[in-house]
PDB file of C-alpha atoms and ligand atoms in Angstrom:
ATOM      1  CA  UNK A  12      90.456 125.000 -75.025  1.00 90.00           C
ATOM      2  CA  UNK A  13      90.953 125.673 -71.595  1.00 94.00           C
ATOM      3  CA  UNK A  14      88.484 124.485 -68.605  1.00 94.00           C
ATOM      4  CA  UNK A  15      86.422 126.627 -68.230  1.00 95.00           C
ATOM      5  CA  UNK A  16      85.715 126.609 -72.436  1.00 95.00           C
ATOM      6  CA  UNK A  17      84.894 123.642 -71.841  1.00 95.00           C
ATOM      7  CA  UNK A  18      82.668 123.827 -69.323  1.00 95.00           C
ATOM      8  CA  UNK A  19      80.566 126.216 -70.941  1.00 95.00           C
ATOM      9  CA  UNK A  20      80.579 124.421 -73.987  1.00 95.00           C
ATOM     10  CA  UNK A  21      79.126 121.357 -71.899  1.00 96.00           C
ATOM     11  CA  UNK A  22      76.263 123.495 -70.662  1.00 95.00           C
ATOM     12  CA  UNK A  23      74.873 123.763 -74.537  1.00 96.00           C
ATOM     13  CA  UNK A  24      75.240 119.680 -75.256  1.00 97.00           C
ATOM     14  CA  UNK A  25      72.083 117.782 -74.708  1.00 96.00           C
ATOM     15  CA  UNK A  26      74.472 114.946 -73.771  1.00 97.00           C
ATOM     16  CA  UNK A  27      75.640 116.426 -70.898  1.00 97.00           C
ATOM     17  CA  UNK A  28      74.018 115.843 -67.155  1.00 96.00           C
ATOM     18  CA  UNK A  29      75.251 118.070 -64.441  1.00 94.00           C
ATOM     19  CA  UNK A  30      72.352 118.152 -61.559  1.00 91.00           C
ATOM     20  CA  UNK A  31      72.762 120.817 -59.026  1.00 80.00           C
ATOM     21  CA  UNK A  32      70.970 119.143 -55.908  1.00 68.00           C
ATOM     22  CA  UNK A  33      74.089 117.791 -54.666  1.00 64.00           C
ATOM     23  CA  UNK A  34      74.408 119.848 -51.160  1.00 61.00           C
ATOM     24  CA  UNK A  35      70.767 119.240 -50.960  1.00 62.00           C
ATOM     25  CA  UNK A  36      70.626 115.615 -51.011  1.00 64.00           C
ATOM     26  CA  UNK A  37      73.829 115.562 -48.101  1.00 61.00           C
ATOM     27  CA  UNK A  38      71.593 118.202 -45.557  1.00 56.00           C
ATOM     28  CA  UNK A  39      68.764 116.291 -45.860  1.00 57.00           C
ATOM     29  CA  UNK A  40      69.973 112.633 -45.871  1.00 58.00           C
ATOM     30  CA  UNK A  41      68.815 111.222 -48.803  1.00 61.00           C
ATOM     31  CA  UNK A  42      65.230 110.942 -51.582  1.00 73.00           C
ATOM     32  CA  UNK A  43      65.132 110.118 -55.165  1.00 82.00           C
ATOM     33  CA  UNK A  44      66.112 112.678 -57.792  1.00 87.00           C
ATOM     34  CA  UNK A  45      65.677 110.805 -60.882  1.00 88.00           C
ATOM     35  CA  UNK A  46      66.687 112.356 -63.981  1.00 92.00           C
ATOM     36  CA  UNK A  47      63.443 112.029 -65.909  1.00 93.00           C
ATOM     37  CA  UNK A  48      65.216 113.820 -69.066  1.00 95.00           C
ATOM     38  CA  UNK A  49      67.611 111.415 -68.963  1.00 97.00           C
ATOM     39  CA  UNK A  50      65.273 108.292 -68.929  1.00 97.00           C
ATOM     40  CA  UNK A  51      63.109 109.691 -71.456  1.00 97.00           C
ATOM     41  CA  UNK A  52      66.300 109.150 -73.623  1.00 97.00           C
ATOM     42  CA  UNK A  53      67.017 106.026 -72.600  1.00 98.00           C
ATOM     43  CA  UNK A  54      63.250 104.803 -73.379  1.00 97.00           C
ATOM     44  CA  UNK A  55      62.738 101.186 -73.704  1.00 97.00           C
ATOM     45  CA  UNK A  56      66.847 100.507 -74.396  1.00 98.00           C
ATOM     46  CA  UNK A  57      69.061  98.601 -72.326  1.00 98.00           C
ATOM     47  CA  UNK A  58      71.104 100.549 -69.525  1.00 98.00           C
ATOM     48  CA  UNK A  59      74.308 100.914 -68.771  1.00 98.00           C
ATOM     49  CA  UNK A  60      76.776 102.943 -66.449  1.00 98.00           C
ATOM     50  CA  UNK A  61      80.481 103.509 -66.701  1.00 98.00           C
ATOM     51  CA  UNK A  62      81.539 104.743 -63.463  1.00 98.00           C
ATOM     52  CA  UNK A  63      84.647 106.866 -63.244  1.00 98.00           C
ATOM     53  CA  UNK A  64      84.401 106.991 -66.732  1.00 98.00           C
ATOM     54  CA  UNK A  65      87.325 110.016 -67.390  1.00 98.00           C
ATOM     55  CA  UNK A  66      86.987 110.849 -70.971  1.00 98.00           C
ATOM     56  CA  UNK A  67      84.227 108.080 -71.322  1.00 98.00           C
ATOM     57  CA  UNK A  68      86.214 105.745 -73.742  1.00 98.00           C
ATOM     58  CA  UNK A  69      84.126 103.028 -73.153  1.00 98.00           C
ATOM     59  CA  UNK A  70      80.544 104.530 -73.081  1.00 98.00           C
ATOM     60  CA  UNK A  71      81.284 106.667 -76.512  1.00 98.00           C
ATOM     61  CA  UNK A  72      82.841 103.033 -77.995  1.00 98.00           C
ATOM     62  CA  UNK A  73      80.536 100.622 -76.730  1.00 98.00           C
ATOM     63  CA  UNK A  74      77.118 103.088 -77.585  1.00 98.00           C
ATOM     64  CA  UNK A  75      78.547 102.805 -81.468  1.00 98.00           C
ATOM     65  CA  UNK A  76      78.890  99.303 -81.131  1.00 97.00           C
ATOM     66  CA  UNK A  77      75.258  98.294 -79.733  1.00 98.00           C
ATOM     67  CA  UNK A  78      72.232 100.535 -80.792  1.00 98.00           C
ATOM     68  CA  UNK A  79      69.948  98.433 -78.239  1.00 98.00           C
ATOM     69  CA  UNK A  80      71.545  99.544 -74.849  1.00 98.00           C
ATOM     70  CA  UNK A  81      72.226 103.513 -73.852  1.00 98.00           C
ATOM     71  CA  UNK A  82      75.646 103.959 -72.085  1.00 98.00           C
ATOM     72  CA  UNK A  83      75.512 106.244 -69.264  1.00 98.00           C
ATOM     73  CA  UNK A  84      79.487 107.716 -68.303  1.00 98.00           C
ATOM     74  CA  UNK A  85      79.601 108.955 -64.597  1.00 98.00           C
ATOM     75  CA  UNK A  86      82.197 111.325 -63.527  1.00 97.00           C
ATOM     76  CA  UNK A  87      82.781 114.254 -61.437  1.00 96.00           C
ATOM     77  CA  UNK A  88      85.646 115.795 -63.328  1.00 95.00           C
ATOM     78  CA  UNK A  89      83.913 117.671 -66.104  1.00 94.00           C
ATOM     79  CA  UNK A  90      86.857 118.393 -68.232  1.00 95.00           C
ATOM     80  CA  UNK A  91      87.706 114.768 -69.150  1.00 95.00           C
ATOM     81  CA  UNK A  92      84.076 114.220 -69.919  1.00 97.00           C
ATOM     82  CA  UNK A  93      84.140 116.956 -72.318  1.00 98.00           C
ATOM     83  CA  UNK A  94      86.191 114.858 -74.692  1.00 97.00           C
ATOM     84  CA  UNK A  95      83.944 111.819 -75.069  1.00 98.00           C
ATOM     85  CA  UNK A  96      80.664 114.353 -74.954  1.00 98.00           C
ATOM     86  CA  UNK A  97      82.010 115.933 -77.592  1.00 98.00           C
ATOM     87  CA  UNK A  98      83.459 113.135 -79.160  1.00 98.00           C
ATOM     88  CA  UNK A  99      79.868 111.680 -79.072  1.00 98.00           C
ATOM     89  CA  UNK A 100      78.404 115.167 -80.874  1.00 98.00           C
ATOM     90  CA  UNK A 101      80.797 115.047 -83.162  1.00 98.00           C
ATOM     91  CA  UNK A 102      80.197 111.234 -84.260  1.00 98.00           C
ATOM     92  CA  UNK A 103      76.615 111.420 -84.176  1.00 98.00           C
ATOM     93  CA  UNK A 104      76.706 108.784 -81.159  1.00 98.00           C
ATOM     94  CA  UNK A 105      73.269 109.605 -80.300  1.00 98.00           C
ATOM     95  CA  UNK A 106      72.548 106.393 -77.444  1.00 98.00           C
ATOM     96  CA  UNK A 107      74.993 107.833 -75.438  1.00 98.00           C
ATOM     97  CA  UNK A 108      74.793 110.692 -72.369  1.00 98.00           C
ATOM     98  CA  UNK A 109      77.635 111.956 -69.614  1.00 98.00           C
ATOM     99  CA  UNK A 110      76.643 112.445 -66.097  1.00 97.00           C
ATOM    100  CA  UNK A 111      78.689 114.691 -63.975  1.00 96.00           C
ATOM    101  CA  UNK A 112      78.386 114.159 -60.075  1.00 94.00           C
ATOM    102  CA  UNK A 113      80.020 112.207 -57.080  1.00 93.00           C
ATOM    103  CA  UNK A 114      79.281 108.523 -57.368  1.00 95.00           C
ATOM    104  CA  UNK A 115      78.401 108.467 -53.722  1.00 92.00           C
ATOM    105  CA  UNK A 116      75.490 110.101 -55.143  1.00 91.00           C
ATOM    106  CA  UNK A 117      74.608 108.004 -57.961  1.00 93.00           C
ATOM    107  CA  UNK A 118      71.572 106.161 -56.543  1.00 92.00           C
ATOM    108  CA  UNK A 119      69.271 108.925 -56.312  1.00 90.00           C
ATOM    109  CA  UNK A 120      69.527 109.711 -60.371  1.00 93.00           C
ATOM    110  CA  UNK A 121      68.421 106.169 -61.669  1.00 95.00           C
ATOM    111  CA  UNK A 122      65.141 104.898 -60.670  1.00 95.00           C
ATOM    112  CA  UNK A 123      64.611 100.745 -59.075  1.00 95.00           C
ATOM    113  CA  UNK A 124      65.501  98.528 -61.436  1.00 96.00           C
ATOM    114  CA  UNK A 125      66.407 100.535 -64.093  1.00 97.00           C
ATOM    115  CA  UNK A 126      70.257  99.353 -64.597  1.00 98.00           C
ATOM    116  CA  UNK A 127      71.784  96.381 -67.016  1.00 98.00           C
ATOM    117  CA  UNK A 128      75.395  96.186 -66.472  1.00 98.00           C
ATOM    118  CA  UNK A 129      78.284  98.992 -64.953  1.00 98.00           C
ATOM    119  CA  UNK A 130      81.529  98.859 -66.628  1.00 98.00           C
ATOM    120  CA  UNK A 131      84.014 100.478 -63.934  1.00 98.00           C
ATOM    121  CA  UNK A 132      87.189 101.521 -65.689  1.00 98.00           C
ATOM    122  CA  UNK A 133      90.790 102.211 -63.976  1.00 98.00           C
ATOM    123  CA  UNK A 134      89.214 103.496 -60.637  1.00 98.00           C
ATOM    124  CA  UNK A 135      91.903 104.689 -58.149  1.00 97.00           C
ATOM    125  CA  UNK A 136      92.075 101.890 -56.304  1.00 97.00           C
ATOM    126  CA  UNK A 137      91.702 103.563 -52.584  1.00 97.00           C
ATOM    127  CA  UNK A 138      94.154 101.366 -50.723  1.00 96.00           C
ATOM    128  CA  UNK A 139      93.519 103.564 -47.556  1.00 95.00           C
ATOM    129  CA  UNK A 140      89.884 103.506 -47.486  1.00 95.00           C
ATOM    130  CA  UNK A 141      87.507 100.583 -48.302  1.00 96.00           C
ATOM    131  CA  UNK A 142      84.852 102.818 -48.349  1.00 96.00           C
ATOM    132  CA  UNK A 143      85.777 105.155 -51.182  1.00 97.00           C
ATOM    133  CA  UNK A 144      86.240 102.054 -53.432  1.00 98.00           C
ATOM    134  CA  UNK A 145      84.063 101.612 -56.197  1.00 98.00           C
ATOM    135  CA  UNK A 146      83.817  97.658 -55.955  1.00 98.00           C
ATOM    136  CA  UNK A 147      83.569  97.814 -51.734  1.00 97.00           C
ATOM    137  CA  UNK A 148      80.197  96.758 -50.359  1.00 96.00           C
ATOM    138  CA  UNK A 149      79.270 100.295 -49.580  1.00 95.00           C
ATOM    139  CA  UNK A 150      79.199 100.740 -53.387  1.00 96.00           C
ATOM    140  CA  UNK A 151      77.572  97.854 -54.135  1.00 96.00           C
ATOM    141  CA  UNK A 152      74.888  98.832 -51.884  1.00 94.00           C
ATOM    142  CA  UNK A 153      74.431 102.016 -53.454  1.00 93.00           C
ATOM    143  CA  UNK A 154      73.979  99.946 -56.953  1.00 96.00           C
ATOM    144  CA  UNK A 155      71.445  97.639 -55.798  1.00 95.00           C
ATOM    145  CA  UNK A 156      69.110 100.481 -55.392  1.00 93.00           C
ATOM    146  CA  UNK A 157      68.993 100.579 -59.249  1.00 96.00           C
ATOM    147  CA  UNK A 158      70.424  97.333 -61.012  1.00 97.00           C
ATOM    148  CA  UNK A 159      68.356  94.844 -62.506  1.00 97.00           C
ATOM    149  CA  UNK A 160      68.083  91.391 -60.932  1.00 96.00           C
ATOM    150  CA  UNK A 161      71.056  89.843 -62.971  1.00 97.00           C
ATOM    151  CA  UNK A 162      73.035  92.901 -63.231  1.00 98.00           C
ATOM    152  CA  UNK A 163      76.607  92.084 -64.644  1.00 98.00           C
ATOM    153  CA  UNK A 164      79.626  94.286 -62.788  1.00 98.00           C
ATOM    154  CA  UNK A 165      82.757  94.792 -65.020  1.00 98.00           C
ATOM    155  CA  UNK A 166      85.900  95.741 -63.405  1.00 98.00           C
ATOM    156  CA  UNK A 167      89.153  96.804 -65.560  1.00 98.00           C
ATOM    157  CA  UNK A 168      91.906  97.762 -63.922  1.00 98.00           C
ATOM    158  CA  UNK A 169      95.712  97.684 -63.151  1.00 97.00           C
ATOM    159  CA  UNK A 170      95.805  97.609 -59.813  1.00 98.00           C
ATOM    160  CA  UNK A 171      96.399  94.240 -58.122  1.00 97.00           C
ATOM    161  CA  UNK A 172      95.330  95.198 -54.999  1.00 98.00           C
ATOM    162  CA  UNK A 173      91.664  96.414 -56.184  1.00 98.00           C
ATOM    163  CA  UNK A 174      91.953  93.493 -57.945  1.00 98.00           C
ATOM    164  CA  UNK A 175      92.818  91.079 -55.045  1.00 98.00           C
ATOM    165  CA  UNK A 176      90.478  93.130 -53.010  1.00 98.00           C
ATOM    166  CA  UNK A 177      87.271  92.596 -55.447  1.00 98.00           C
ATOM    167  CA  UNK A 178      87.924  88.790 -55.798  1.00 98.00           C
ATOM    168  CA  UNK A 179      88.036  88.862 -51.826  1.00 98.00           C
ATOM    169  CA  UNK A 180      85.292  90.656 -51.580  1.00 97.00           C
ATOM    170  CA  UNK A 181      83.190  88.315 -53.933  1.00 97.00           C
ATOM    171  CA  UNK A 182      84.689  85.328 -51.495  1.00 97.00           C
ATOM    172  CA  UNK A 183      83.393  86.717 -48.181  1.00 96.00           C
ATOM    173  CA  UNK A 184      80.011  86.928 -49.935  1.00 95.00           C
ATOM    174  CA  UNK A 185      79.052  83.496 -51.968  1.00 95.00           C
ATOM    175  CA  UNK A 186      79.796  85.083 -55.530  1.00 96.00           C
ATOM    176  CA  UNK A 187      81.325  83.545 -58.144  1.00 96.00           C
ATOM    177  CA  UNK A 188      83.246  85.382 -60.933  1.00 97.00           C
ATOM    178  CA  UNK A 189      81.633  85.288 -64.307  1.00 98.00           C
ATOM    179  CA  UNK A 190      85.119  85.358 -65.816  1.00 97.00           C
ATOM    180  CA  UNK A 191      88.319  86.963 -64.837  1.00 97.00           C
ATOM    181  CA  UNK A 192      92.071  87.644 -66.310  1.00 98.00           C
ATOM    182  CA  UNK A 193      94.757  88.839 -64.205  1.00 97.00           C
ATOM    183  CA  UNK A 194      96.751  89.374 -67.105  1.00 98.00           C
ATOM    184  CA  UNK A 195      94.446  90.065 -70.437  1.00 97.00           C
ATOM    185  CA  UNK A 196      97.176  91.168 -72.614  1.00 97.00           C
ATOM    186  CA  UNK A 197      99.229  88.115 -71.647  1.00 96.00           C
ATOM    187  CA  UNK A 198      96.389  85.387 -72.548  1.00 94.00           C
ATOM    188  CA  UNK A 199      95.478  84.288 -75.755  1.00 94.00           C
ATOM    189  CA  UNK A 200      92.143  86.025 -76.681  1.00 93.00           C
ATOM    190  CA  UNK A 201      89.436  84.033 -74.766  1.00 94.00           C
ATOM    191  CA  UNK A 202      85.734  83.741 -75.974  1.00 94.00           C
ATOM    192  CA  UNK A 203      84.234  84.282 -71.969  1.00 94.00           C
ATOM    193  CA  UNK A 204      85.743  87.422 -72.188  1.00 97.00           C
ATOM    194  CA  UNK A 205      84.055  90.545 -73.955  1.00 96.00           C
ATOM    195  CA  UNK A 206      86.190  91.443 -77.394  1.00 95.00           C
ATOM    196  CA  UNK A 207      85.430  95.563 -75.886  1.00 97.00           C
ATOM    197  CA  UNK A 208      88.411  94.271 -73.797  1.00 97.00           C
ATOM    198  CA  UNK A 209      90.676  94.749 -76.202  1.00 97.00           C
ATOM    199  CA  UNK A 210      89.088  96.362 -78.531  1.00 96.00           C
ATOM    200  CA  UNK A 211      89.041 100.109 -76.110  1.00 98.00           C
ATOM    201  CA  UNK A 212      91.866 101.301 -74.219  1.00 98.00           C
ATOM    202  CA  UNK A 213      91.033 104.068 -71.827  1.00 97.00           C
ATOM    203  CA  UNK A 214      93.544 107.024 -71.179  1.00 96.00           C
ATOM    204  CA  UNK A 215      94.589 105.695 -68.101  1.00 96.00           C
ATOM    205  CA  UNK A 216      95.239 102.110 -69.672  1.00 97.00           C
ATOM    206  CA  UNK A 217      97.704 103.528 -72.092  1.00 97.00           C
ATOM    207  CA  UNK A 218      99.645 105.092 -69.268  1.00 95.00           C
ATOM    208  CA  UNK A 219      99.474 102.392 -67.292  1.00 96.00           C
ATOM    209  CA  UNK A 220     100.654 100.144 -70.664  1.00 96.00           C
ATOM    210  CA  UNK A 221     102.838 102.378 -71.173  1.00 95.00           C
ATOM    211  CA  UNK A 222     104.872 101.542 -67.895  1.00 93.00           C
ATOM    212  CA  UNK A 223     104.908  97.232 -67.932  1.00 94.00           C
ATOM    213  CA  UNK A 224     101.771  97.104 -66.042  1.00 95.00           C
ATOM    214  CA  UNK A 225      99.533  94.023 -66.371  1.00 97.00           C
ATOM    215  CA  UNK A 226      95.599  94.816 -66.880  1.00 98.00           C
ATOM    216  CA  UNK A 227      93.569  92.252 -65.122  1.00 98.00           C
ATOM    217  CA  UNK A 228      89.428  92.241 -65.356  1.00 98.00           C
ATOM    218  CA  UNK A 229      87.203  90.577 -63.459  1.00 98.00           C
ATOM    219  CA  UNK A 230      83.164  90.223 -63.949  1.00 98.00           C
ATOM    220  CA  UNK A 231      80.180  88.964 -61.740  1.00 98.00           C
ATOM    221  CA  UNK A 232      76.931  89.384 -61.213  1.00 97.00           C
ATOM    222  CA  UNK A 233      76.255  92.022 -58.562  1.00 96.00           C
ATOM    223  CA  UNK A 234      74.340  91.069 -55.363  1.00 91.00           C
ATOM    224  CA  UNK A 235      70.877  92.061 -54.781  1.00 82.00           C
ATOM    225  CA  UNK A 236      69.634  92.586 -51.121  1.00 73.00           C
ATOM    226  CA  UNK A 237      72.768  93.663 -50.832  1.00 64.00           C
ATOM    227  CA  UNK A 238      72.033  94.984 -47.461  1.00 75.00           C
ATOM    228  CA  UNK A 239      73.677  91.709 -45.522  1.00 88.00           C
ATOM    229  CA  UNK A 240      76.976  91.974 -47.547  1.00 94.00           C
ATOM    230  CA  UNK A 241      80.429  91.576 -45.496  1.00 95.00           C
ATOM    231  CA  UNK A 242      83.460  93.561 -46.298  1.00 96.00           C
ATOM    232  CA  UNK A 243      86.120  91.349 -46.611  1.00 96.00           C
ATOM    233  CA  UNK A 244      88.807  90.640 -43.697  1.00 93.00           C
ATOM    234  CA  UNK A 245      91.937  90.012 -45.392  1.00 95.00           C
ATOM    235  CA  UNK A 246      95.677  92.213 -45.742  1.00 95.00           C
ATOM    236  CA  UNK A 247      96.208  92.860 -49.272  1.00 96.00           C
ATOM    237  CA  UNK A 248      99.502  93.736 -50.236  1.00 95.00           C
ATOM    238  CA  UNK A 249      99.644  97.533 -51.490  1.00 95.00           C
ATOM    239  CA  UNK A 250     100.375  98.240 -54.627  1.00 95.00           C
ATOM    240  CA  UNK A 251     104.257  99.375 -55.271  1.00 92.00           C
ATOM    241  CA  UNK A 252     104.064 101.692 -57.539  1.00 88.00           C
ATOM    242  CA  UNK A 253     101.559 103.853 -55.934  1.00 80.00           C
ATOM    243  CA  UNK A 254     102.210 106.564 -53.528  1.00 58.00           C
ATOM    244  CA  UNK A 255     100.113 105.001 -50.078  1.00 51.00           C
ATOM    245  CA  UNK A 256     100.038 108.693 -49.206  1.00 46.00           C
ATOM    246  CA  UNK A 257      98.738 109.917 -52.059  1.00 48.00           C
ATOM    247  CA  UNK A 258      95.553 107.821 -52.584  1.00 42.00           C
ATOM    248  CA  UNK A 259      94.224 109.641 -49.344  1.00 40.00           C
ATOM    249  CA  UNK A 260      94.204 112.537 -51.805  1.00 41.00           C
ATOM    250  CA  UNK A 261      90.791 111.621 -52.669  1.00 38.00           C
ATOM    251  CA  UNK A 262      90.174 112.839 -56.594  1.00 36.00           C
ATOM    252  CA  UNK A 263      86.660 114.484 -55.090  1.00 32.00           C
ATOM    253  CA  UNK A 264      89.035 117.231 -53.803  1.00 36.00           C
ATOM    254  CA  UNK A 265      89.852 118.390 -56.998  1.00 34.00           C
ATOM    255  CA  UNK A 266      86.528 119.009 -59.466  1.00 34.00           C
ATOM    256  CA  UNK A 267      88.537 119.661 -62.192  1.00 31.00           C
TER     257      UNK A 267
HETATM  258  C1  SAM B  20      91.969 106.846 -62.569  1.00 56.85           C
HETATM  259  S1  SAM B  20      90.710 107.735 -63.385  1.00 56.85           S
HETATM  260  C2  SAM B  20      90.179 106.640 -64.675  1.00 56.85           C
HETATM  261  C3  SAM B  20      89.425 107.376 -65.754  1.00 56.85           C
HETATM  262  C4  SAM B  20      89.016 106.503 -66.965  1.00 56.85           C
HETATM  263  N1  SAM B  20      88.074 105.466 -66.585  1.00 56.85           N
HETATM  264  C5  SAM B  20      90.214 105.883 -67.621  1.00 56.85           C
HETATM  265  O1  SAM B  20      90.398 104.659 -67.477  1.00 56.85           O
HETATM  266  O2  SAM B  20      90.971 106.621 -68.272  1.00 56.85           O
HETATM  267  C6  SAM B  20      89.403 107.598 -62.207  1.00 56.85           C
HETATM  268  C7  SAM B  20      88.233 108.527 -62.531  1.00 56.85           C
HETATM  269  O3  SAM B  20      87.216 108.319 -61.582  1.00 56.85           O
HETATM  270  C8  SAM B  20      86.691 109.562 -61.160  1.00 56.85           C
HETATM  271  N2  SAM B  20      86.193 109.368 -59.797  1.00 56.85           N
HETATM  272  C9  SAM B  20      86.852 108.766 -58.780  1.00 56.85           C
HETATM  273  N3  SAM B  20      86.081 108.732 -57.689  1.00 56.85           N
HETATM  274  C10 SAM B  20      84.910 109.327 -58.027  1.00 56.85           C
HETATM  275  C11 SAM B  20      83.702 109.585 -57.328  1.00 56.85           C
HETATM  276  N4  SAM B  20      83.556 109.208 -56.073  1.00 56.85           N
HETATM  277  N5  SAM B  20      82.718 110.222 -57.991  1.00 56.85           N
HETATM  278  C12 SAM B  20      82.865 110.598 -59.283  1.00 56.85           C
HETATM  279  N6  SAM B  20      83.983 110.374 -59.997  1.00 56.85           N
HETATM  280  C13 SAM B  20      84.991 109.749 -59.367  1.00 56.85           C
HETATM  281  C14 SAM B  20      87.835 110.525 -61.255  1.00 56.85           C
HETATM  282  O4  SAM B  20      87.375 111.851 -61.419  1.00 56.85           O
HETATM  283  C15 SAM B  20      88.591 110.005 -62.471  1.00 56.85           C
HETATM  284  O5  SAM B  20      88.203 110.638 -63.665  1.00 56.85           O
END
């Protein structure tokens, strides 16, 4: 099936979320656009986001594996949603939906409060730009507009510098790691870490498994207030194996 089969399959599943009030919300600076349709579903059940979710590994896996919580997956790239949408359909994975948009949007689709726990998968790490990172302070106070007092924040990923660069930015702000791994393949299986860990592999993992690399994950609870955070100010050695140049290619320029 080809993208744009997909894409027009996508517009028939009731799983699917693709608001059009994008340009909107950037000309006139902001306002809440919460997806009522969306909430309805999610009734009186947990919440939960995967952010950059690709093909939504974890939100199809983890929505089989707990009936109590619906798992949100956040992307802009509609044709690796497809997969887990479908997948979702297909499996009668009913406590699950798929959210298509720009993250930097995210806050004005979930209403105060209204958010358990975000599992971020393999984001691109953004080694040029702090503010395009999914774990920077400019993220996290997009989140506190709709987490939960408590929230819990899981990061996955290969990169060490996100990595370094999400422990830092914990430092420079008084929070403590729930638990973190910088090599979770390498450790004997530890009970403060969630089993899902092993349990899913996303499509980037297997590449990135695929080449040596170590998976590290890190958890804490995310800040409220959030407001008075600090970005961190510390050099964090780039990652080698990742074109410098080519993370200024931000994904958003390709919708695919
Ligand atoms: C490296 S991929 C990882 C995908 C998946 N989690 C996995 O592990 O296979 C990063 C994903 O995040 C999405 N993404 C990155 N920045 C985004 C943003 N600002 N808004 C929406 N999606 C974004 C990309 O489209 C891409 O699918």
């Amino acid at each position: 099936m080809n993208k744009l089969e997909k894409f027009a399959a996508m517009k028939t599943y009731e799983n699917v979320f693709e608001p059009k009030i994008e340009r909107t919300f950037y000309q006139e600076g902001g306002g809440k656009h919460v997806l009522e349709d969306l909430m309805a579903r999610v009734g009186e059940r947990r919440l939960c986001l995967e952010l950059g979710c690709g093909r939504g590994e974890y939100t199809v896996a983890l929505a089989r594996e707990d009936k109590t919580t619906f798992y949100v997956g956040v992307d802009i790239k509609g044709a690796r949603m497809y997969t887990g949408a479908t997948e979702a359909i297909e499996t009668g994975v009913e406590n699950c939906a798929f959210l298509r948009t720009r993250i930097e949007l995210i806050d004005v689709f979930f209403p105060e409060e209204s958010v358990d726990e975000v599992w971020i998968t393999f984001p691109d790490p953004q080694m040029s730009n702090a503010r395009k990172r999914l774990t920077s302070t400019y993220f996290m106070k997009r989140y506190a507009r709709f987490l939960k007092k408590g929230a819990r924040v899981h990061l996955k990923t290969d990169s060490n510098f996100l990595f370094t660069y999400t422990c830092e930015m914990l430092k420079a702000n008084g929070i403590e790691a729930l638990a973190k791994t910088s090599d979770l393949y390498g450790e004997e299986e530890r009970e403060d870490l969630p089993r899902s860990l092993r349990t899913i592999q996303t499509a980037y993992e297997k590449q990135w498994l695929s080449r040596g690399l170590t998976i590290k994950y890190l958890s804490f609870v995310a800040p409220v207030g959030a407001d008075a955070l600090e970005e961190p100010n510390v050099e964090i050695e780039l990652d080698a194996y990742r074109s410098y140049g080519k993370t200024q290619n931000s994904t958003l320029k390709k919708h695919a």
